[in-house]
Short mmCIF file of C-alpha atoms in Angstrom, two decimals:
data_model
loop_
_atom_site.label_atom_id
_atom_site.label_comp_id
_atom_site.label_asym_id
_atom_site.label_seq_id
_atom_site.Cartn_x
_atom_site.Cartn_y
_atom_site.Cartn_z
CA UNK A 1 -63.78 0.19 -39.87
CA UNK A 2 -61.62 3.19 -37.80
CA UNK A 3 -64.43 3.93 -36.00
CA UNK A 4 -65.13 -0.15 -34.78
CA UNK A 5 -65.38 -0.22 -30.89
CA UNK A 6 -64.71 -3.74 -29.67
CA UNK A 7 -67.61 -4.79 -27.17
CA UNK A 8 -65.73 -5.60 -24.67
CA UNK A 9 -64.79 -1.65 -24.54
CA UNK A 10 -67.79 -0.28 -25.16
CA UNK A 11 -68.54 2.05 -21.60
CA UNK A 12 -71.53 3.68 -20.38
CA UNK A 13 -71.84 7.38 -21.44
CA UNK A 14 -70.11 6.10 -25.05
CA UNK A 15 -71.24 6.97 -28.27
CA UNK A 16 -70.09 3.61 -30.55
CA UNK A 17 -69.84 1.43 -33.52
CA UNK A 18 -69.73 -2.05 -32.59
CA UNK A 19 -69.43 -5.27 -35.47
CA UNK A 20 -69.84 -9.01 -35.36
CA UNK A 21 -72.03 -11.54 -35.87
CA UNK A 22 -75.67 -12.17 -34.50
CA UNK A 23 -75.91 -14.48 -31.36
CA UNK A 24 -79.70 -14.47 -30.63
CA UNK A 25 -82.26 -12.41 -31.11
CA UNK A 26 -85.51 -12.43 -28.79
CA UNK A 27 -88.44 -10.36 -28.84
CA UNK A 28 -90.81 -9.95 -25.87
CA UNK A 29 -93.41 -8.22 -27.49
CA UNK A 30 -93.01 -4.51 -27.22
CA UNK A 31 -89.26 -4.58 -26.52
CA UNK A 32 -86.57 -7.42 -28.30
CA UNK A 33 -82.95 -7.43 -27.70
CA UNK A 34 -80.38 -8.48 -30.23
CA UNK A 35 -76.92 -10.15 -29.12
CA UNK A 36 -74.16 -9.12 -30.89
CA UNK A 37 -70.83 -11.30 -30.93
CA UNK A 38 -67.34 -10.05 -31.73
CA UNK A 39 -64.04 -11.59 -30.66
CA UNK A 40 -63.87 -9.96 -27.52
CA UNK A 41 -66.92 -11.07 -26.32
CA UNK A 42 -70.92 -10.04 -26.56
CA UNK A 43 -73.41 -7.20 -26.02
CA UNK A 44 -77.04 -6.59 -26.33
CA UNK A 45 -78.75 -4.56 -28.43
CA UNK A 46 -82.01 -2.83 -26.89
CA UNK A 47 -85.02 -2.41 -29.66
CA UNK A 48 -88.02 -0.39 -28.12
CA UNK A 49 -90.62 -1.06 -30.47
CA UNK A 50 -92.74 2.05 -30.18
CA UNK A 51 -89.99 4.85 -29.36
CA UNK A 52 -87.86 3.38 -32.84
CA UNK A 53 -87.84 3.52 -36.46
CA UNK A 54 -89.66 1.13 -37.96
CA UNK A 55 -87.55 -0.17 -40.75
CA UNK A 56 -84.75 -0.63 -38.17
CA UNK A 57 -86.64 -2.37 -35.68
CA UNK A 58 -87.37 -4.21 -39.02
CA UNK A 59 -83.91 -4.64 -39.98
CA UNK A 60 -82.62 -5.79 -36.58
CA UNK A 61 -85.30 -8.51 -35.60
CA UNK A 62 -85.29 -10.15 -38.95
CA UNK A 63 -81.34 -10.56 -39.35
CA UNK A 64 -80.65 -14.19 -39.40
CA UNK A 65 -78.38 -15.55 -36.36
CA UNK A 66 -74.78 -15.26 -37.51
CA UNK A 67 -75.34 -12.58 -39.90
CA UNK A 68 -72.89 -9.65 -39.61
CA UNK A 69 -73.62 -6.51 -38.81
CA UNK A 70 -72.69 -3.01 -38.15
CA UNK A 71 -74.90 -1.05 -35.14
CA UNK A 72 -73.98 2.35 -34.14
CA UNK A 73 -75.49 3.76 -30.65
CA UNK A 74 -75.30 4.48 -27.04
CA UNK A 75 -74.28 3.07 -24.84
CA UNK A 76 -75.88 3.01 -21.53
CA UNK A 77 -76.10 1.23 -18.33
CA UNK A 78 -77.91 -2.07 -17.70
CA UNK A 79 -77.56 -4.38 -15.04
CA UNK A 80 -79.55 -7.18 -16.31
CA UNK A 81 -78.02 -7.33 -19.82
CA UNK A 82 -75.35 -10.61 -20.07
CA UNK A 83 -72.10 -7.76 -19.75
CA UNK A 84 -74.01 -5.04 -17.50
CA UNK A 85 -74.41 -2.69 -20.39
CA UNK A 86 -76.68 -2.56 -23.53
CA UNK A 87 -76.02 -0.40 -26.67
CA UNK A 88 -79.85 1.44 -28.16
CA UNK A 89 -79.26 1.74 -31.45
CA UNK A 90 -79.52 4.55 -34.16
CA UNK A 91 -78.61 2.78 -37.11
CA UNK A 92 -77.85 -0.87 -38.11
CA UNK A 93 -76.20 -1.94 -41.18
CA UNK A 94 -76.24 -5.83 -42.40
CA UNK A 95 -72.85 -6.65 -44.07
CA UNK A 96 -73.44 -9.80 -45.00
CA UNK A 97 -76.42 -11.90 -44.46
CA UNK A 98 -76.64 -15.58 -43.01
CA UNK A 99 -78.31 -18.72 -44.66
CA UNK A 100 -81.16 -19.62 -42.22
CA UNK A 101 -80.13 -22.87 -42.14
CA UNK A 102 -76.97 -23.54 -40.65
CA UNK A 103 -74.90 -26.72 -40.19
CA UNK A 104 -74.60 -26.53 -37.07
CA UNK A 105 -75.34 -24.30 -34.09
CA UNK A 106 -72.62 -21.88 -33.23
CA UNK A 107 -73.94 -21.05 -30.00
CA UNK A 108 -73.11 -24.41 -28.73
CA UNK A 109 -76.68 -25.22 -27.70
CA UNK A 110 -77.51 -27.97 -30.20
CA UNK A 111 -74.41 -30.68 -30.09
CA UNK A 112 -72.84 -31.53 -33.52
CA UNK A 113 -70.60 -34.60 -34.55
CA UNK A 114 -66.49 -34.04 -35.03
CA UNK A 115 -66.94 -34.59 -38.57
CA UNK A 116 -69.82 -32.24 -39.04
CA UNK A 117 -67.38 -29.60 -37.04
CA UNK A 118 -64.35 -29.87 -38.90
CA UNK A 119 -66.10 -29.98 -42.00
CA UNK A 120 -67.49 -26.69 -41.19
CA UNK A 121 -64.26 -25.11 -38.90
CA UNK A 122 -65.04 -21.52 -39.74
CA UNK A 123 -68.45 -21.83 -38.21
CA UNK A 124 -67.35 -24.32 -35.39
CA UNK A 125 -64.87 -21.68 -34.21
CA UNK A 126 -67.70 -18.98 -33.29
CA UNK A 127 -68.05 -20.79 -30.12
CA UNK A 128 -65.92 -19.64 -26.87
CA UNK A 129 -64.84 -23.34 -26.43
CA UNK A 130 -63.59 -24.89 -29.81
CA UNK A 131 -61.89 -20.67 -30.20
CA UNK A 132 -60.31 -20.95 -26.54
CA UNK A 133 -58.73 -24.38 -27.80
CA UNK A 134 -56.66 -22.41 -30.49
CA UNK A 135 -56.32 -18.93 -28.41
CA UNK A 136 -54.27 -21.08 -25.92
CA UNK A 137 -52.42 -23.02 -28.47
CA UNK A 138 -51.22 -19.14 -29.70
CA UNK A 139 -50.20 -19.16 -26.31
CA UNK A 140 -48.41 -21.87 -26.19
CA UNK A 141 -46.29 -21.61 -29.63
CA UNK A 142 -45.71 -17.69 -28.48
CA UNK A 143 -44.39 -19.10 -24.76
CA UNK A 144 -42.39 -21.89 -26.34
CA UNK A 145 -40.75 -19.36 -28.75
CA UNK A 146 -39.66 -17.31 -25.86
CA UNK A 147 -38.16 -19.72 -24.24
CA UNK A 148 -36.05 -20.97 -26.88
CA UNK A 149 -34.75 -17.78 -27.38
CA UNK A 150 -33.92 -16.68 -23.38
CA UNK A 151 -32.12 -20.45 -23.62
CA UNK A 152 -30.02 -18.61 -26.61
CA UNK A 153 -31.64 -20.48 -29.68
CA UNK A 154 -32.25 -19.49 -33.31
CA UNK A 155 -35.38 -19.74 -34.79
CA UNK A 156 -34.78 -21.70 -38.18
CA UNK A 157 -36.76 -22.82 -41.28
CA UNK A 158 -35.63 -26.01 -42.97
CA UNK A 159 -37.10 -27.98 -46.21
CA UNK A 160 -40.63 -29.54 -46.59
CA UNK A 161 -39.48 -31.06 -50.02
CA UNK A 162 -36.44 -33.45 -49.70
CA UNK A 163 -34.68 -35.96 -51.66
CA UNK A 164 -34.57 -38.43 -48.78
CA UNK A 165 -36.85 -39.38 -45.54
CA UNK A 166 -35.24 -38.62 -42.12
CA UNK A 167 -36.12 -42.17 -41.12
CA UNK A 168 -36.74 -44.85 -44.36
CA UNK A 169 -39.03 -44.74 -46.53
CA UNK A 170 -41.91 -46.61 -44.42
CA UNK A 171 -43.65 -43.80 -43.44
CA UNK A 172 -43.47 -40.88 -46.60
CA UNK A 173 -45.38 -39.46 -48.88
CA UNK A 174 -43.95 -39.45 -52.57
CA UNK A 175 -44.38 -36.34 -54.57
CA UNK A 176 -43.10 -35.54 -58.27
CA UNK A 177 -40.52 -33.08 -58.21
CA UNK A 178 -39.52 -31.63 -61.75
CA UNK A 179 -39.30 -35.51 -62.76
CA UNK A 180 -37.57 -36.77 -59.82
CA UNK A 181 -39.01 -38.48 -57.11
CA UNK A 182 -39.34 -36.37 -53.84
CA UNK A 183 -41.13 -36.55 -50.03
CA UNK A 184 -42.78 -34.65 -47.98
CA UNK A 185 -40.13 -34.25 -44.62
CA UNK A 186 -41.12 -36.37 -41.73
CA UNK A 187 -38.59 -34.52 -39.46
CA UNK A 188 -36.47 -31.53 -39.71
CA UNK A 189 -34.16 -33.67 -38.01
CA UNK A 190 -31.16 -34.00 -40.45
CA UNK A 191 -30.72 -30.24 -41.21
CA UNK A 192 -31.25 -29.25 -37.28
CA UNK A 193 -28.25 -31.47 -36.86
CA UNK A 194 -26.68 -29.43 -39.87
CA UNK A 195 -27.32 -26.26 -37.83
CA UNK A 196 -25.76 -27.02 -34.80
CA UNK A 197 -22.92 -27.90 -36.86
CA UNK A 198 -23.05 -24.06 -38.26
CA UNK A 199 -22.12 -21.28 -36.15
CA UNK A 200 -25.70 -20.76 -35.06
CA UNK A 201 -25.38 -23.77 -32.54
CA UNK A 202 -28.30 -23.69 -30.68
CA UNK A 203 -31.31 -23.69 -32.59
CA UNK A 204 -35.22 -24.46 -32.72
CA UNK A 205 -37.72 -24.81 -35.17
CA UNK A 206 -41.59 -24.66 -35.28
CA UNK A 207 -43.46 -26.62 -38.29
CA UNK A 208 -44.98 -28.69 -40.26
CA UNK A 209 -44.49 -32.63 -40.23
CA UNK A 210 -45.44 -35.27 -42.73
CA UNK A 211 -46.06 -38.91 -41.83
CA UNK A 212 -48.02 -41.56 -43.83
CA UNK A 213 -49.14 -43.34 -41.12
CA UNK A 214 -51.58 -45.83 -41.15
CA UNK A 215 -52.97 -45.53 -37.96
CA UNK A 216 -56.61 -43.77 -37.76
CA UNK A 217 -56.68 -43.19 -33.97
CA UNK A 218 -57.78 -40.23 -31.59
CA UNK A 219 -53.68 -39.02 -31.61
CA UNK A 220 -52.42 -39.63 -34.75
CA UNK A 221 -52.33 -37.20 -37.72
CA UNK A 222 -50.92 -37.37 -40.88
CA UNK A 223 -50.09 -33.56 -41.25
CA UNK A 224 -48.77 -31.98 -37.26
CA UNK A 225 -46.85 -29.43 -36.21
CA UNK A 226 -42.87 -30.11 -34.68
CA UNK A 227 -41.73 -28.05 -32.09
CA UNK A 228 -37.99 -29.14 -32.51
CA UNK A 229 -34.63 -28.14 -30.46
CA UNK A 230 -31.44 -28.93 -31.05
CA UNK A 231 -27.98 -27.76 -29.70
CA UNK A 232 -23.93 -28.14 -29.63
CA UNK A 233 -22.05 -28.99 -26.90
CA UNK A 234 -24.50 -30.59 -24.52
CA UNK A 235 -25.34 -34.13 -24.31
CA UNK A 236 -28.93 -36.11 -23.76
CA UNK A 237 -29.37 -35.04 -19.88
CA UNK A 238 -28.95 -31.45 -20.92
CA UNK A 239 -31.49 -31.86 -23.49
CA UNK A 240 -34.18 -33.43 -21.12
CA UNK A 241 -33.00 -30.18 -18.63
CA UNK A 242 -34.35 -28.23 -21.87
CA UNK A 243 -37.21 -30.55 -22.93
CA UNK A 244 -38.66 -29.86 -19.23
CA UNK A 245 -38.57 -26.09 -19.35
CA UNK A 246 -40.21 -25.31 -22.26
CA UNK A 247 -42.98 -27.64 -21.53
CA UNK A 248 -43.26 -25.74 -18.41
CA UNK A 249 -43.06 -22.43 -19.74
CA UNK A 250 -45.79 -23.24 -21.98
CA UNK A 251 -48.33 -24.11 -19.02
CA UNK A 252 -47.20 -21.08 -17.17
CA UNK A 253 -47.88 -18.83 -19.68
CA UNK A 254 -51.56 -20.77 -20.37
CA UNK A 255 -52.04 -20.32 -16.62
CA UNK A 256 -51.06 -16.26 -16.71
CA UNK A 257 -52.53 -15.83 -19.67
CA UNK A 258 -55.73 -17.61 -20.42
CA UNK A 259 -58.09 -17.28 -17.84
CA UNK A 260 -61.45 -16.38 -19.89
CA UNK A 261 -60.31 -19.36 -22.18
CA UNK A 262 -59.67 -22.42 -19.69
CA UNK A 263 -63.07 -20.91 -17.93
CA UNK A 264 -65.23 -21.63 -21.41
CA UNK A 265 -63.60 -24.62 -21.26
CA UNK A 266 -64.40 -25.90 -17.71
CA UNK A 267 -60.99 -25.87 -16.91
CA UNK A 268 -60.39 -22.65 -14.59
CA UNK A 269 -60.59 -24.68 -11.59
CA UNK A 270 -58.49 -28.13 -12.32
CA UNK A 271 -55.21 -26.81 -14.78
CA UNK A 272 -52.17 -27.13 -13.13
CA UNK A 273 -48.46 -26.08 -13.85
CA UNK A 274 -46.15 -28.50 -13.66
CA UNK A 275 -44.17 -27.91 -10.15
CA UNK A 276 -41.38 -30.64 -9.91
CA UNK A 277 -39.04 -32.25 -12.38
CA UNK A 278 -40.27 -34.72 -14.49
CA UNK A 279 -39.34 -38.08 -13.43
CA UNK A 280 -36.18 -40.03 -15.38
CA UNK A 281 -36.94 -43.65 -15.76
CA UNK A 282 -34.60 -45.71 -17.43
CA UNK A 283 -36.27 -48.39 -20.50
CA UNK A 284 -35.76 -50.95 -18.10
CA UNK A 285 -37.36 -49.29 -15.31
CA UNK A 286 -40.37 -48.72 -16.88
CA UNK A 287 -40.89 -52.08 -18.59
CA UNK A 288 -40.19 -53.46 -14.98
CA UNK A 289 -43.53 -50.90 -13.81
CA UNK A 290 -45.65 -51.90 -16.44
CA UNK A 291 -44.83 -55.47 -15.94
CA UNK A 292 -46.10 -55.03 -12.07
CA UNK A 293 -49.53 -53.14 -12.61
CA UNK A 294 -50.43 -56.20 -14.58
CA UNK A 295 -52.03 -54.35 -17.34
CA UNK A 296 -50.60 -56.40 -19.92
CA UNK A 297 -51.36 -60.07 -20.57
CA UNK A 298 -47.35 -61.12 -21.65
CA UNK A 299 -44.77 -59.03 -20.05
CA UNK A 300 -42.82 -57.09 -21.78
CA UNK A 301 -39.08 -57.86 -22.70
CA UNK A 302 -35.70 -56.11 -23.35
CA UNK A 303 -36.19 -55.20 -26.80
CA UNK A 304 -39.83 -54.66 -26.60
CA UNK A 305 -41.32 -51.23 -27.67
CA UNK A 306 -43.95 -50.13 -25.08
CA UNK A 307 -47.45 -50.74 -26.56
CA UNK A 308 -50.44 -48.10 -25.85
CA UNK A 309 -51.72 -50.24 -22.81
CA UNK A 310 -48.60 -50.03 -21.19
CA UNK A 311 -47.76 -46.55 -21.70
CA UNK A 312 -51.26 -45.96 -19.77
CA UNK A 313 -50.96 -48.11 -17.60
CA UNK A 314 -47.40 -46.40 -16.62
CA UNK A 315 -48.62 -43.14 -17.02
CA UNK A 316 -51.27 -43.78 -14.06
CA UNK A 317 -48.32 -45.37 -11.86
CA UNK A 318 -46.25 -42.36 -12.46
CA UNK A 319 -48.91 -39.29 -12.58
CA UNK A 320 -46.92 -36.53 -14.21
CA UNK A 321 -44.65 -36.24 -16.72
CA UNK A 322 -41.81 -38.04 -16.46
CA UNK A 323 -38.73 -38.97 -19.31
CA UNK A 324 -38.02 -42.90 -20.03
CA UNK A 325 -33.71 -42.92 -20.68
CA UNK A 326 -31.45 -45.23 -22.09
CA UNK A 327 -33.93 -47.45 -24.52
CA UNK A 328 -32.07 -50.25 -26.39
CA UNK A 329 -29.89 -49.12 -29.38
CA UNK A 330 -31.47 -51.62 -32.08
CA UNK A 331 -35.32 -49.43 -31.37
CA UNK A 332 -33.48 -46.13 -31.79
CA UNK A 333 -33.01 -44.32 -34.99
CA UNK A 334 -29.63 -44.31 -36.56
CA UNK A 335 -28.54 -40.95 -35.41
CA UNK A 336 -29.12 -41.55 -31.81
CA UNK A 337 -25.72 -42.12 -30.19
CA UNK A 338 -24.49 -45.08 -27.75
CA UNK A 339 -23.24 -45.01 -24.27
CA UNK A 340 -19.60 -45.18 -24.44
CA UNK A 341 -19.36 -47.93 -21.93
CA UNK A 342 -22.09 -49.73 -23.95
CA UNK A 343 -22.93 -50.07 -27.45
CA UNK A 344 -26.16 -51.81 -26.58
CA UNK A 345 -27.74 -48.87 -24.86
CA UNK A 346 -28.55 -45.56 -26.29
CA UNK A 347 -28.80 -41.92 -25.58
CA UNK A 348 -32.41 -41.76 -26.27
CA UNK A 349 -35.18 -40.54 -24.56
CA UNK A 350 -38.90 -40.12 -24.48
CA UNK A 351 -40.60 -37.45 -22.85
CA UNK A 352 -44.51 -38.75 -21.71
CA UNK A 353 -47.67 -37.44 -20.72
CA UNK A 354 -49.13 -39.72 -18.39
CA UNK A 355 -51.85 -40.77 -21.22
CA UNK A 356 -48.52 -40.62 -24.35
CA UNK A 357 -45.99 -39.77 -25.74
CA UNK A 358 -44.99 -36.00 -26.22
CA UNK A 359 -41.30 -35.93 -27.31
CA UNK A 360 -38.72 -38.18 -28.73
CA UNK A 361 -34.69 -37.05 -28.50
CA UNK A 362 -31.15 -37.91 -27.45
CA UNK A 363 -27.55 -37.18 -27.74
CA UNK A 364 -26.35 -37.34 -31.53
CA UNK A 365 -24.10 -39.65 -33.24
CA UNK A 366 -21.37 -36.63 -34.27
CA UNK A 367 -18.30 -39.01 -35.61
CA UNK A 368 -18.46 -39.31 -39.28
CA UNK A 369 -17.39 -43.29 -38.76
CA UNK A 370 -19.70 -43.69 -36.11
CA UNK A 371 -22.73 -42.12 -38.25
CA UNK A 372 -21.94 -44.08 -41.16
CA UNK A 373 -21.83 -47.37 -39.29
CA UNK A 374 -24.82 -46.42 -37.72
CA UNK A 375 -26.70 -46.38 -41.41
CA UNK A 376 -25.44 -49.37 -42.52
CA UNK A 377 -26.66 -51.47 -38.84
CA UNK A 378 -30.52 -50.30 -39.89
CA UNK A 379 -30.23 -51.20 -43.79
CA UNK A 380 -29.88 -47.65 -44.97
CA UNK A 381 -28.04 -46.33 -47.78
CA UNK A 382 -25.19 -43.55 -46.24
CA UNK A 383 -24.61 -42.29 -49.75
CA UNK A 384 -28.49 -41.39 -49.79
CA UNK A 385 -27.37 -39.04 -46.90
CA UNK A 386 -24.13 -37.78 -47.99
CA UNK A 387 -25.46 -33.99 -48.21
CA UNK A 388 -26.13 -34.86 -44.14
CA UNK A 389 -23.33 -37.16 -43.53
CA UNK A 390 -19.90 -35.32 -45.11
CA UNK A 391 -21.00 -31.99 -43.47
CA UNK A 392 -19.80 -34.45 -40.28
CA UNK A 393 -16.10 -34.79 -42.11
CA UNK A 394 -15.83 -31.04 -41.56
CA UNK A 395 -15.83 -30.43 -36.95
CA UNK A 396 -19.78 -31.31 -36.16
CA UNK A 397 -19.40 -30.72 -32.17
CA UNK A 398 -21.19 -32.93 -29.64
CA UNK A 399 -24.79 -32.17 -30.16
CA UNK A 400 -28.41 -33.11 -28.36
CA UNK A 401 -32.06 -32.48 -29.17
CA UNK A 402 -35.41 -33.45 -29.66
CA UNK A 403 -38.77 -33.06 -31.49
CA UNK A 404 -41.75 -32.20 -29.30
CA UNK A 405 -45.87 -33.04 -31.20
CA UNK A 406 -47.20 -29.48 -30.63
CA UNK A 407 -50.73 -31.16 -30.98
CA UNK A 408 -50.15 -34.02 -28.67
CA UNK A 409 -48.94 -31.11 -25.89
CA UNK A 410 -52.22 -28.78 -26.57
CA UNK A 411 -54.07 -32.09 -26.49
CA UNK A 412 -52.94 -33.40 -22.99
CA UNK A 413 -53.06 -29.82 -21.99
CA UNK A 414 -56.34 -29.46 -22.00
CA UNK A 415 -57.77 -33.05 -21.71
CA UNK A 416 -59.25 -33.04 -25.16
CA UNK A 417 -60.50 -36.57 -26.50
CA UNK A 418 -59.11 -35.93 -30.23
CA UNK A 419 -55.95 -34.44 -31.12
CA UNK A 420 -58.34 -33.07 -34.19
CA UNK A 421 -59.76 -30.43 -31.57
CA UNK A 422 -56.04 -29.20 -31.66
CA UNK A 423 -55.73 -28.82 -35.37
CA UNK A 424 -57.64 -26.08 -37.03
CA UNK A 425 -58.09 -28.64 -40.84
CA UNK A 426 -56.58 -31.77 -39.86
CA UNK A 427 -55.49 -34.01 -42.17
CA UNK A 428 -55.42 -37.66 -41.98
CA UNK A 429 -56.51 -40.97 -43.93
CA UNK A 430 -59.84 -39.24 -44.69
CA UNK A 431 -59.68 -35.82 -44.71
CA UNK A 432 -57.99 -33.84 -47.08
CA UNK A 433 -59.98 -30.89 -46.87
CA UNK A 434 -61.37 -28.21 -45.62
#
């Protein structure tokens, strides 16, 4: 439609063509108003009964709600109408007409279950609140993208389909491939580690994830989205120095950007941009916290990953994000490299949200020797890997990164209760479509 006007530019004194769906109608007897909904927002339509054509006063107050439809008028001033202006129309076209009986109410007015949403997205997404959720996570991809590339990184697009998991088989899902045995790629983390070793050297990548988890919980999906970095030549600390930017760049940008959409969603007064560095506790510093708040009936233990409880329980002590440095070797994957002074302690890090974890990353393992050894300490197979591993026979430089859950950041972001409010069709244990 050429001649569309959007109606949030529709202007007293203009002569337009506005489209979307119908909000509400409501008749008070000898004059009704129709509100029309587009994606830039609503505007009534003025029916005076006795001064209009029959059929289209007809037309317009029997259109079912969320019926779409084409009205072409004037526009003209009107200080009680929801946007201060009201369009009287000359003609109205119905483009496609709506079932009477919805499941469930787009205007937000009559509550609906998560399941009765997501099995209905399309219509779930014609209120300002669930479409705010996924106009800010735009926001945030776009922000993170631009940041990566100011910080000199390559966008890259590595394999779905691979031969091998990125870390054991525990967690993949099988596929046939032509015959052969195949899984869907939990991590793009072997061939970012590839890259670096190319002469791109600083690269990031923005994609899809696969993990067969088990879990069935408010922040775990089976299908997310990795926002992953990974460079040459710097080591872990550097990495956490990157880690903290783009997360901040990505609430800066929500904060310049989204106004109207942290306002449907309550939010215009309470978001905050992160303002100081994130905290860098070492494993042993934080299992030392959580041990004092006394959330946790046995205290936790070198060794020990940090159950749920105590990641809350730390996040409240802490209140921001913060990184947790230097975890154990033996509880890091086998790329992660050692301290030089100490084989027992790692490069790895976590990156938290006060309610979980956003980001996992460290320095890599980049001697061939090293690498191999480090496969054969957790049971793995190096020749499994040797299309990863020999590429570190020919000069793989020092190298850092880390994999950031896009969900889990939109998520804490904006407080929601289910990291299914961040996904448009999620997918886990029981839901494989829409």
């Amino acid at each position: 439609m050429d001649d569309r006007t959007f109606t949030a530019d529709a202007e007293p004194g203009d002569t337009v063509t506005v489209a979307g769906w119908v909000h509400e109608v409501r008749d008070l007897g000898g004059i009704a108003f129709l509100i029309l909904r587009d994606k830039t927002g609503k505007i009534q339509v003025k029916f005076e009964k006795d001064e209009m054509d029959e059929d289209l006063v007809e037309t317009g107050l029997g259109v079912h709600r969320e019926s779409v439809i084409s009205v072409q008028g004037d526009v003209e001033e009107e200080p009680r109408a929801p946007t201060g202006v009201e369009v009287t129309p000359a003609s109205l076209d119905v483009l496609a007409e709506a079932d009477p009986e919805l499941p469930l109410d787009p205007s937000g007015k009559v509550d609906a279950e998560l399941s009765t949403r997501l099995d209905n997205r399309t219509l779930d997404l014609r209120k300002d609140e669930v479409a705010a959720v996924f106009k800010i996570r735009a926001t945030v991809l776009e922000a993170v993208r631009d940041a990566f590339r100011d910080s000199g990184a390559t966008e890259i697009n590595t394999p779905k389909i691979v031969a091998t998991g990125t870390e054991g088989g525990t967690e993949l899902f099988p596929i046939t491939y032509f015959g052969r045995e195949a899984f869907m790629n939990q991590s793009p983390q072997l061939f970012k580690q590839l890259m670096v070793g190319s002469g791109l050297e600083r690269v990031f990548e923005i994609g899809p994830i696969f993990r067969a988890e088990e879990h069935n919980t408010p922040r775990h999906l089976n299908e997310a989205t990795s926002i992953d970095f990974e460079s040459a030549f710097i080591d872990h600390q550097e990495a956490m120095d990157v880690c903290e930017a783009i997360v901040t760049a990505a609430y800066e940008a929500v904060a310049e950007d989204c106004a109207d959409e942290l306002e449907a969603l309550g939010l215009d007064e309470t978001f905050e941009v992160p303002d100081e560095t994130f905290p860098r506790l070492t494993y042993q510093e934080a299992i030392d916290r959580i041990n004092a708040t006394g959330a946790l009936d046995e205290p936790l233990v070198w060794g020990d990953d940090l159950p749920t409880e105590g990641e809350h329980a730390l996040g409240q002590d802490v209140g921001q994000h913060y990184f947790i440095t230097d975890w154990p070797s033996e509880i890091k994957p086998f790329y992660i490299k050692d301290h030089d002074d100490d084989a027992e302690l790692s490069t790895g890090f976590d990156m938290m949200h006060p309610s979980m974890e956003l980001v996992s990353g460290g320095q890599r393992e980049h001697r061939y020797d090293e690498l191999v050894a480090g496969f054969e300490q957790q049971g793995l197979d190096p020749e499994a890997f040797e299309y990863y591993t020999k590429m570190f026979k020919y000069g793989m430089p020092p190298h850092a990164g880390w994999g950031l859950g896009g969900e889990r950041l939109v998520m804490t972001m904006l407080g929601l209760d289910n990291i299914r409010e961040a996904v448009l069709f999620p997918r886990d244990r029981q839901r494989l479509s829409p």
